[in-house]
PDB file of C-alpha atoms in Angstrom:
ATOM      1  CA  UNK A 169       0.000   0.000   0.000  1.00 49.00           C
ATOM      2  CA  UNK A 170       2.824   4.941   0.979  1.00 42.00           C
ATOM      3  CA  UNK A 171       8.463   8.217   1.100  1.00 40.00           C
ATOM      4  CA  UNK A 172      10.775  11.445   2.623  1.00 35.00           C
ATOM      5  CA  UNK A 173       9.894  12.322   6.200  1.00 35.00           C
ATOM      6  CA  UNK A 174       8.049  15.491   5.240  1.00 33.00           C
ATOM      7  CA  UNK A 175       4.552  16.463   6.202  1.00 32.00           C
ATOM      8  CA  UNK A 176       1.831  14.343   4.657  1.00 29.00           C
ATOM      9  CA  UNK A 177       1.274  15.034   1.035  1.00 32.00           C
ATOM     10  CA  UNK A 178       4.038  17.629   0.669  1.00 29.00           C
ATOM     11  CA  UNK A 179       6.916  15.527  -0.667  1.00 31.00           C
ATOM     12  CA  UNK A 180       9.086  18.580  -0.380  1.00 32.00           C
ATOM     13  CA  UNK A 181       6.536  20.716  -2.227  1.00 34.00           C
ATOM     14  CA  UNK A 182       3.484  22.683  -1.287  1.00 32.00           C
ATOM     15  CA  UNK A 183       0.539  21.458   0.701  1.00 33.00           C
ATOM     16  CA  UNK A 184      -1.907  19.457  -1.358  1.00 36.00           C
ATOM     17  CA  UNK A 185       0.740  18.086  -3.701  1.00 36.00           C
ATOM     18  CA  UNK A 186       2.112  14.616  -3.433  1.00 39.00           C
ATOM     19  CA  UNK A 187       4.746  12.475  -5.049  1.00 40.00           C
ATOM     20  CA  UNK A 188       5.380   8.795  -4.658  1.00 43.00           C
ATOM     21  CA  UNK A 189       6.738   9.581  -1.201  1.00 44.00           C
ATOM     22  CA  UNK A 190       3.405  10.284   0.346  1.00 43.00           C
ATOM     23  CA  UNK A 191       1.650   7.191  -0.863  1.00 46.00           C
ATOM     24  CA  UNK A 192      -1.516   9.223  -1.039  1.00 44.00           C
ATOM     25  CA  UNK A 193      -3.401  10.259  -4.155  1.00 47.00           C
ATOM     26  CA  UNK A 194      -3.185  13.938  -4.987  1.00 46.00           C
ATOM     27  CA  UNK A 195      -5.871  15.896  -3.179  1.00 44.00           C
ATOM     28  CA  UNK A 196      -8.288  17.925  -5.266  1.00 42.00           C
ATOM     29  CA  UNK A 197      -9.744  21.170  -3.981  1.00 42.00           C
ATOM     30  CA  UNK A 198     -13.496  21.465  -3.975  1.00 45.00           C
ATOM     31  CA  UNK A 199     -14.620  22.936  -7.251  1.00 45.00           C
ATOM     32  CA  UNK A 200     -17.895  24.092  -8.627  1.00 45.00           C
ATOM     33  CA  UNK A 201     -19.282  22.297 -11.645  1.00 43.00           C
ATOM     34  CA  UNK A 202     -18.550  24.174 -14.851  1.00 46.00           C
ATOM     35  CA  UNK A 203     -20.736  22.571 -17.464  1.00 44.00           C
ATOM     36  CA  UNK A 204     -18.827  24.370 -20.202  1.00 43.00           C
ATOM     37  CA  UNK A 205     -15.643  22.573 -19.224  1.00 50.00           C
ATOM     38  CA  UNK A 206     -16.327  18.967 -18.266  1.00 52.00           C
ATOM     39  CA  UNK A 207     -13.091  16.927 -18.305  1.00 50.00           C
ATOM     40  CA  UNK A 208     -12.987  13.847 -20.478  1.00 53.00           C
ATOM     41  CA  UNK A 209     -11.073  10.602 -20.858  1.00 67.00           C
ATOM     42  CA  UNK A 210      -8.206   9.950 -18.441  1.00 73.00           C
ATOM     43  CA  UNK A 211      -8.487  13.433 -16.962  1.00 80.00           C
ATOM     44  CA  UNK A 212     -12.123  12.867 -16.044  1.00 82.00           C
ATOM     45  CA  UNK A 213     -11.490   9.432 -14.594  1.00 81.00           C
ATOM     46  CA  UNK A 214      -8.563  10.700 -12.531  1.00 84.00           C
ATOM     47  CA  UNK A 215     -10.543  13.639 -11.165  1.00 86.00           C
ATOM     48  CA  UNK A 216     -13.474  11.379 -10.334  1.00 86.00           C
ATOM     49  CA  UNK A 217     -11.297   8.866  -8.516  1.00 86.00           C
ATOM     50  CA  UNK A 218      -9.412  11.463  -6.483  1.00 87.00           C
ATOM     51  CA  UNK A 219     -12.634  13.186  -5.525  1.00 89.00           C
ATOM     52  CA  UNK A 220     -14.174   9.858  -4.517  1.00 87.00           C
ATOM     53  CA  UNK A 221     -11.242   9.003  -2.248  1.00 86.00           C
ATOM     54  CA  UNK A 222     -11.499  12.360  -0.475  1.00 86.00           C
ATOM     55  CA  UNK A 223     -15.282  12.168  -0.132  1.00 87.00           C
ATOM     56  CA  UNK A 224     -15.215   8.606   1.184  1.00 83.00           C
ATOM     57  CA  UNK A 225     -12.505   9.474   3.721  1.00 80.00           C
ATOM     58  CA  UNK A 226     -14.559  12.428   4.961  1.00 83.00           C
ATOM     59  CA  UNK A 227     -18.063  10.973   4.987  1.00 82.00           C
ATOM     60  CA  UNK A 228     -17.673   7.187   4.954  1.00 79.00           C
ATOM     61  CA  UNK A 229     -19.125   4.855   2.399  1.00 77.00           C
ATOM     62  CA  UNK A 230     -22.622   4.744   3.849  1.00 78.00           C
ATOM     63  CA  UNK A 231     -23.090   8.522   3.822  1.00 84.00           C
ATOM     64  CA  UNK A 232     -21.215   9.500   0.665  1.00 85.00           C
ATOM     65  CA  UNK A 233     -23.368  10.400  -2.326  1.00 87.00           C
ATOM     66  CA  UNK A 234     -22.468  10.591  -5.985  1.00 87.00           C
ATOM     67  CA  UNK A 235     -23.286  14.306  -5.788  1.00 89.00           C
ATOM     68  CA  UNK A 236     -20.610  14.728  -3.072  1.00 89.00           C
ATOM     69  CA  UNK A 237     -18.024  13.268  -5.421  1.00 89.00           C
ATOM     70  CA  UNK A 238     -19.283  15.366  -8.329  1.00 89.00           C
ATOM     71  CA  UNK A 239     -19.012  18.568  -6.276  1.00 90.00           C
ATOM     72  CA  UNK A 240     -15.419  17.811  -5.273  1.00 89.00           C
ATOM     73  CA  UNK A 241     -14.434  16.912  -8.827  1.00 88.00           C
ATOM     74  CA  UNK A 242     -16.115  19.918 -10.431  1.00 89.00           C
ATOM     75  CA  UNK A 243     -18.125  17.538 -12.589  1.00 88.00           C
ATOM     76  CA  UNK A 244     -21.776  16.720 -13.074  1.00 88.00           C
ATOM     77  CA  UNK A 245     -23.389  13.865 -11.163  1.00 87.00           C
ATOM     78  CA  UNK A 246     -24.183  12.218 -14.479  1.00 87.00           C
ATOM     79  CA  UNK A 247     -20.507  12.321 -15.390  1.00 84.00           C
ATOM     80  CA  UNK A 248     -19.626  10.614 -12.093  1.00 84.00           C
ATOM     81  CA  UNK A 249     -22.268   7.940 -12.666  1.00 84.00           C
ATOM     82  CA  UNK A 250     -20.722   7.299 -16.074  1.00 82.00           C
ATOM     83  CA  UNK A 251     -17.402   6.435 -14.458  1.00 77.00           C
ATOM     84  CA  UNK A 252     -18.698   4.396 -11.508  1.00 77.00           C
ATOM     85  CA  UNK A 253     -21.967   2.987 -12.811  1.00 73.00           C
ATOM     86  CA  UNK A 254     -23.486   2.648  -9.365  1.00 73.00           C
ATOM     87  CA  UNK A 255     -22.448   3.194  -5.780  1.00 71.00           C
ATOM     88  CA  UNK A 256     -22.058  -0.527  -5.053  1.00 68.00           C
ATOM     89  CA  UNK A 257     -19.003  -0.599  -7.327  1.00 75.00           C
ATOM     90  CA  UNK A 258     -17.510   2.528  -5.877  1.00 78.00           C
ATOM     91  CA  UNK A 259     -15.130   1.295  -3.182  1.00 82.00           C
ATOM     92  CA  UNK A 260     -13.403  -1.451  -5.131  1.00 87.00           C
ATOM     93  CA  UNK A 261     -13.202   0.695  -8.284  1.00 85.00           C
ATOM     94  CA  UNK A 262     -11.594   3.552  -6.392  1.00 88.00           C
ATOM     95  CA  UNK A 263      -9.252   1.323  -4.405  1.00 90.00           C
ATOM     96  CA  UNK A 264      -8.006  -0.426  -7.543  1.00 91.00           C
ATOM     97  CA  UNK A 265      -7.373   2.931  -9.233  1.00 88.00           C
ATOM     98  CA  UNK A 266      -5.652   4.320  -6.131  1.00 89.00           C
ATOM     99  CA  UNK A 267      -3.304   1.338  -5.934  1.00 92.00           C
ATOM    100  CA  UNK A 268      -2.519   1.557  -9.651  1.00 91.00           C
ATOM    101  CA  UNK A 269      -1.741   5.255  -9.302  1.00 88.00           C
ATOM    102  CA  UNK A 270       0.498   4.640  -6.292  1.00 91.00           C
ATOM    103  CA  UNK A 271       2.197   1.700  -8.011  1.00 93.00           C
ATOM    104  CA  UNK A 272       3.035   3.839 -11.032  1.00 92.00           C
ATOM    105  CA  UNK A 273       4.577   6.534  -8.839  1.00 90.00           C
ATOM    106  CA  UNK A 274       6.479   3.955  -6.813  1.00 94.00           C
ATOM    107  CA  UNK A 275       7.983   2.475 -10.000  1.00 94.00           C
ATOM    108  CA  UNK A 276       9.051   5.921 -11.179  1.00 93.00           C
ATOM    109  CA  UNK A 277      10.774   6.523  -7.853  1.00 93.00           C
ATOM    110  CA  UNK A 278      12.648   3.212  -7.697  1.00 94.00           C
ATOM    111  CA  UNK A 279      13.737   3.550 -11.331  1.00 93.00           C
ATOM    112  CA  UNK A 280      15.896   6.433 -10.165  1.00 90.00           C
ATOM    113  CA  UNK A 281      17.243   4.652  -7.068  1.00 95.00           C
ATOM    114  CA  UNK A 282      20.953   3.836  -6.998  1.00 94.00           C
ATOM    115  CA  UNK A 283      20.786   0.657  -4.898  1.00 96.00           C
ATOM    116  CA  UNK A 284      18.499  -1.986  -3.483  1.00 96.00           C
ATOM    117  CA  UNK A 285      18.978  -0.411  -0.044  1.00 96.00           C
ATOM    118  CA  UNK A 286      17.615   2.870  -1.357  1.00 97.00           C
ATOM    119  CA  UNK A 287      14.720   1.029  -2.990  1.00 97.00           C
ATOM    120  CA  UNK A 288      13.919  -0.620   0.336  1.00 97.00           C
ATOM    121  CA  UNK A 289      13.649   2.785   1.983  1.00 96.00           C
ATOM    122  CA  UNK A 290      11.365   4.014  -0.800  1.00 96.00           C
ATOM    123  CA  UNK A 291       9.220   0.911  -0.389  1.00 97.00           C
ATOM    124  CA  UNK A 292       8.723   1.520   3.333  1.00 96.00           C
ATOM    125  CA  UNK A 293       7.935   5.206   2.830  1.00 93.00           C
ATOM    126  CA  UNK A 294       5.483   4.336   0.091  1.00 92.00           C
ATOM    127  CA  UNK A 295       3.756   1.575   2.035  1.00 94.00           C
ATOM    128  CA  UNK A 296       3.119   3.222   5.384  1.00 93.00           C
ATOM    129  CA  UNK A 297       0.352   5.769   5.986  1.00 91.00           C
ATOM    130  CA  UNK A 298       1.642   9.218   6.779  1.00 82.00           C
ATOM    131  CA  UNK A 299      -0.828  10.066   9.558  1.00 83.00           C
ATOM    132  CA  UNK A 300      -4.128   8.849  11.026  1.00 84.00           C
ATOM    133  CA  UNK A 301      -6.150  10.674   8.356  1.00 78.00           C
ATOM    134  CA  UNK A 302      -4.305   9.137   5.402  1.00 86.00           C
ATOM    135  CA  UNK A 303      -7.022   8.945   2.749  1.00 84.00           C
ATOM    136  CA  UNK A 304      -5.677   5.923   0.917  1.00 85.00           C
ATOM    137  CA  UNK A 305      -5.451   3.875   4.094  1.00 87.00           C
ATOM    138  CA  UNK A 306      -8.865   5.066   5.199  1.00 86.00           C
ATOM    139  CA  UNK A 307     -10.171   3.688   1.918  1.00 86.00           C
ATOM    140  CA  UNK A 308      -8.490   0.315   2.564  1.00 89.00           C
ATOM    141  CA  UNK A 309     -10.029   0.227   6.033  1.00 86.00           C
ATOM    142  CA  UNK A 310     -13.509   0.773   4.700  1.00 83.00           C
ATOM    143  CA  UNK A 311     -13.105  -1.760   1.913  1.00 86.00           C
ATOM    144  CA  UNK A 312     -11.854  -4.431   4.316  1.00 86.00           C
ATOM    145  CA  UNK A 313     -14.784  -3.769   6.642  1.00 83.00           C
ATOM    146  CA  UNK A 314     -17.260  -4.696   3.913  1.00 81.00           C
ATOM    147  CA  UNK A 315     -18.417  -8.192   3.027  1.00 84.00           C
ATOM    148  CA  UNK A 316     -16.879  -9.121  -0.322  1.00 86.00           C
ATOM    149  CA  UNK A 317     -17.962 -11.629  -2.942  1.00 88.00           C
ATOM    150  CA  UNK A 318     -15.439 -13.932  -4.621  1.00 92.00           C
ATOM    151  CA  UNK A 319     -14.522 -11.326  -7.222  1.00 89.00           C
ATOM    152  CA  UNK A 320     -13.938  -8.716  -4.550  1.00 89.00           C
ATOM    153  CA  UNK A 321     -11.765 -11.043  -2.479  1.00 92.00           C
ATOM    154  CA  UNK A 322      -9.732 -11.965  -5.540  1.00 94.00           C
ATOM    155  CA  UNK A 323      -9.122  -8.298  -6.299  1.00 93.00           C
ATOM    156  CA  UNK A 324      -8.050  -7.528  -2.731  1.00 93.00           C
ATOM    157  CA  UNK A 325      -5.700 -10.534  -2.721  1.00 94.00           C
ATOM    158  CA  UNK A 326      -4.189  -9.392  -6.007  1.00 95.00           C
ATOM    159  CA  UNK A 327      -3.664  -5.828  -4.758  1.00 93.00           C
ATOM    160  CA  UNK A 328      -1.958  -7.138  -1.612  1.00 93.00           C
ATOM    161  CA  UNK A 329       0.166  -9.673  -3.490  1.00 96.00           C
ATOM    162  CA  UNK A 330       1.606  -6.905  -5.675  1.00 96.00           C
ATOM    163  CA  UNK A 331       3.285  -5.319  -2.642  1.00 96.00           C
ATOM    164  CA  UNK A 332       4.797  -8.604  -1.512  1.00 97.00           C
ATOM    165  CA  UNK A 333       6.101  -9.131  -5.059  1.00 97.00           C
ATOM    166  CA  UNK A 334       7.679  -5.663  -5.047  1.00 97.00           C
ATOM    167  CA  UNK A 335       9.447  -6.259  -1.754  1.00 98.00           C
ATOM    168  CA  UNK A 336      10.590  -9.709  -2.860  1.00 98.00           C
ATOM    169  CA  UNK A 337      12.073  -8.222  -6.063  1.00 97.00           C
ATOM    170  CA  UNK A 338      14.007  -5.634  -4.037  1.00 98.00           C
ATOM    171  CA  UNK A 339      15.407  -8.326  -1.750  1.00 98.00           C
ATOM    172  CA  UNK A 340      16.445 -10.497  -4.702  1.00 97.00           C
ATOM    173  CA  UNK A 341      18.175  -7.526  -6.303  1.00 97.00           C
ATOM    174  CA  UNK A 342      19.991  -6.711  -3.078  1.00 97.00           C
ATOM    175  CA  UNK A 343      21.128 -10.294  -2.611  1.00 96.00           C
ATOM    176  CA  UNK A 344      22.428 -10.473  -6.203  1.00 96.00           C
ATOM    177  CA  UNK A 345      24.354  -7.220  -5.712  1.00 95.00           C
ATOM    178  CA  UNK A 346      25.814  -8.379  -2.400  1.00 95.00           C
ATOM    179  CA  UNK A 347      24.010  -5.661  -0.445  1.00 96.00           C
ATOM    180  CA  UNK A 348      21.701  -7.978   1.494  1.00 96.00           C
ATOM    181  CA  UNK A 349      22.192 -11.135   3.505  1.00 95.00           C
ATOM    182  CA  UNK A 350      21.150 -14.554   2.195  1.00 94.00           C
ATOM    183  CA  UNK A 351      17.554 -14.484   3.383  1.00 95.00           C
ATOM    184  CA  UNK A 352      14.669 -16.274   1.687  1.00 97.00           C
ATOM    185  CA  UNK A 353      13.158 -13.458  -0.430  1.00 97.00           C
ATOM    186  CA  UNK A 354       9.624 -14.856  -0.534  1.00 97.00           C
ATOM    187  CA  UNK A 355       9.431 -15.554   3.186  1.00 97.00           C
ATOM    188  CA  UNK A 356      11.018 -12.217   4.019  1.00 97.00           C
ATOM    189  CA  UNK A 357       8.481 -10.377   1.849  1.00 97.00           C
ATOM    190  CA  UNK A 358       5.548 -12.086   3.569  1.00 97.00           C
ATOM    191  CA  UNK A 359       6.906 -11.265   7.030  1.00 96.00           C
ATOM    192  CA  UNK A 360       7.932  -7.754   6.039  1.00 97.00           C
ATOM    193  CA  UNK A 361       4.545  -6.799   4.619  1.00 96.00           C
ATOM    194  CA  UNK A 362       2.780  -8.358   7.615  1.00 96.00           C
ATOM    195  CA  UNK A 363       4.903  -6.215   9.934  1.00 96.00           C
ATOM    196  CA  UNK A 364       4.171  -3.089   7.897  1.00 96.00           C
ATOM    197  CA  UNK A 365       0.452  -3.858   7.955  1.00 94.00           C
ATOM    198  CA  UNK A 366       0.456  -4.047  11.737  1.00 93.00           C
ATOM    199  CA  UNK A 367       2.467  -0.850  12.026  1.00 93.00           C
ATOM    200  CA  UNK A 368       0.123   0.861   9.568  1.00 92.00           C
ATOM    201  CA  UNK A 369      -2.789   0.011  11.822  1.00 90.00           C
ATOM    202  CA  UNK A 370      -0.955   1.651  14.716  1.00 89.00           C
ATOM    203  CA  UNK A 371      -0.408   4.823  12.691  1.00 90.00           C
ATOM    204  CA  UNK A 372      -4.026   4.947  11.517  1.00 88.00           C
ATOM    205  CA  UNK A 373      -5.235   4.310  15.074  1.00 83.00           C
ATOM    206  CA  UNK A 374      -3.146   7.252  16.207  1.00 83.00           C
ATOM    207  CA  UNK A 375      -1.078   5.487  18.859  1.00 81.00           C
ATOM    208  CA  UNK A 376       0.790   8.080  20.862  1.00 82.00           C
ATOM    209  CA  UNK A 377       4.202   6.476  20.405  1.00 80.00           C
ATOM    210  CA  UNK A 378       4.213   7.579  16.742  1.00 77.00           C
ATOM    211  CA  UNK A 379       3.454  11.190  17.584  1.00 75.00           C
ATOM    212  CA  UNK A 380       7.035  11.707  18.703  1.00 72.00           C
ATOM    213  CA  UNK A 381       8.939   9.082  16.689  1.00 79.00           C
ATOM    214  CA  UNK A 382       9.024   7.932  13.095  1.00 89.00           C
ATOM    215  CA  UNK A 383       7.107   4.802  12.159  1.00 91.00           C
ATOM    216  CA  UNK A 384       9.070   4.808   8.907  1.00 93.00           C
ATOM    217  CA  UNK A 385      12.436   4.809  10.664  1.00 94.00           C
ATOM    218  CA  UNK A 386      11.267   2.068  13.036  1.00 95.00           C
ATOM    219  CA  UNK A 387      10.070  -0.170  10.183  1.00 95.00           C
ATOM    220  CA  UNK A 388      13.136   0.408   8.037  1.00 96.00           C
ATOM    221  CA  UNK A 389      15.484  -0.383  10.913  1.00 96.00           C
ATOM    222  CA  UNK A 390      13.596  -3.625  11.612  1.00 95.00           C
ATOM    223  CA  UNK A 391      13.895  -4.767   7.994  1.00 96.00           C
ATOM    224  CA  UNK A 392      17.521  -3.702   7.665  1.00 96.00           C
ATOM    225  CA  UNK A 393      18.593  -5.547  10.816  1.00 94.00           C
ATOM    226  CA  UNK A 394      17.920  -8.804   9.018  1.00 92.00           C
ATOM    227  CA  UNK A 395      18.947  -7.769   5.513  1.00 95.00           C
ATOM    228  CA  UNK A 396      22.155  -5.921   6.345  1.00 89.00           C
ATOM    229  CA  UNK A 397      23.282  -8.176   9.185  1.00 71.00           C
TER     230      UNK A 397
END
């Protein structure tokens, strides 16, 4: 699932912007609907998805309306319905898009990394929520709280497996380069992601210990103790 130790969503920039570091989709300001300028194609889908994430995080799935999403996106309700079809599809559709967006930004970041050790740090920063109100993690929480059919469970498994695969690939690269110890990459990835999931829950819950220390630094040190020996 989110990289430098800056404030949530800043990534060294201005508030409301994010890079792969934050692990959170870019936040859209509320905008009025301008029927003379309705976005189309990828732009429309992106605006709809980002607005849906923000609206769901604020109101919850039960209370959120398509009109809430439309208002945030500066689009018509009909335009939003075109992209989501119906509200029942909303959570999984938005989560899948959010994870794809984050995955693309994560790949761009690691493509510029000089070593597997640096990629490991980027992975941890990307995976962990930045604060208790992290919108992407709030979305995960709400999705996991819902009863899913077989298709929904398969999608959630696939989205989770992708992160284990990414960590496993980093470990294999580090072993091949002589940076990491001879650990089992598959087993390490399963344990590593499980640890990050538990720590993410702590951050989202707002445990006081993370108000004065870095969950990222804690997680990275735990992983590096085994990998770097």
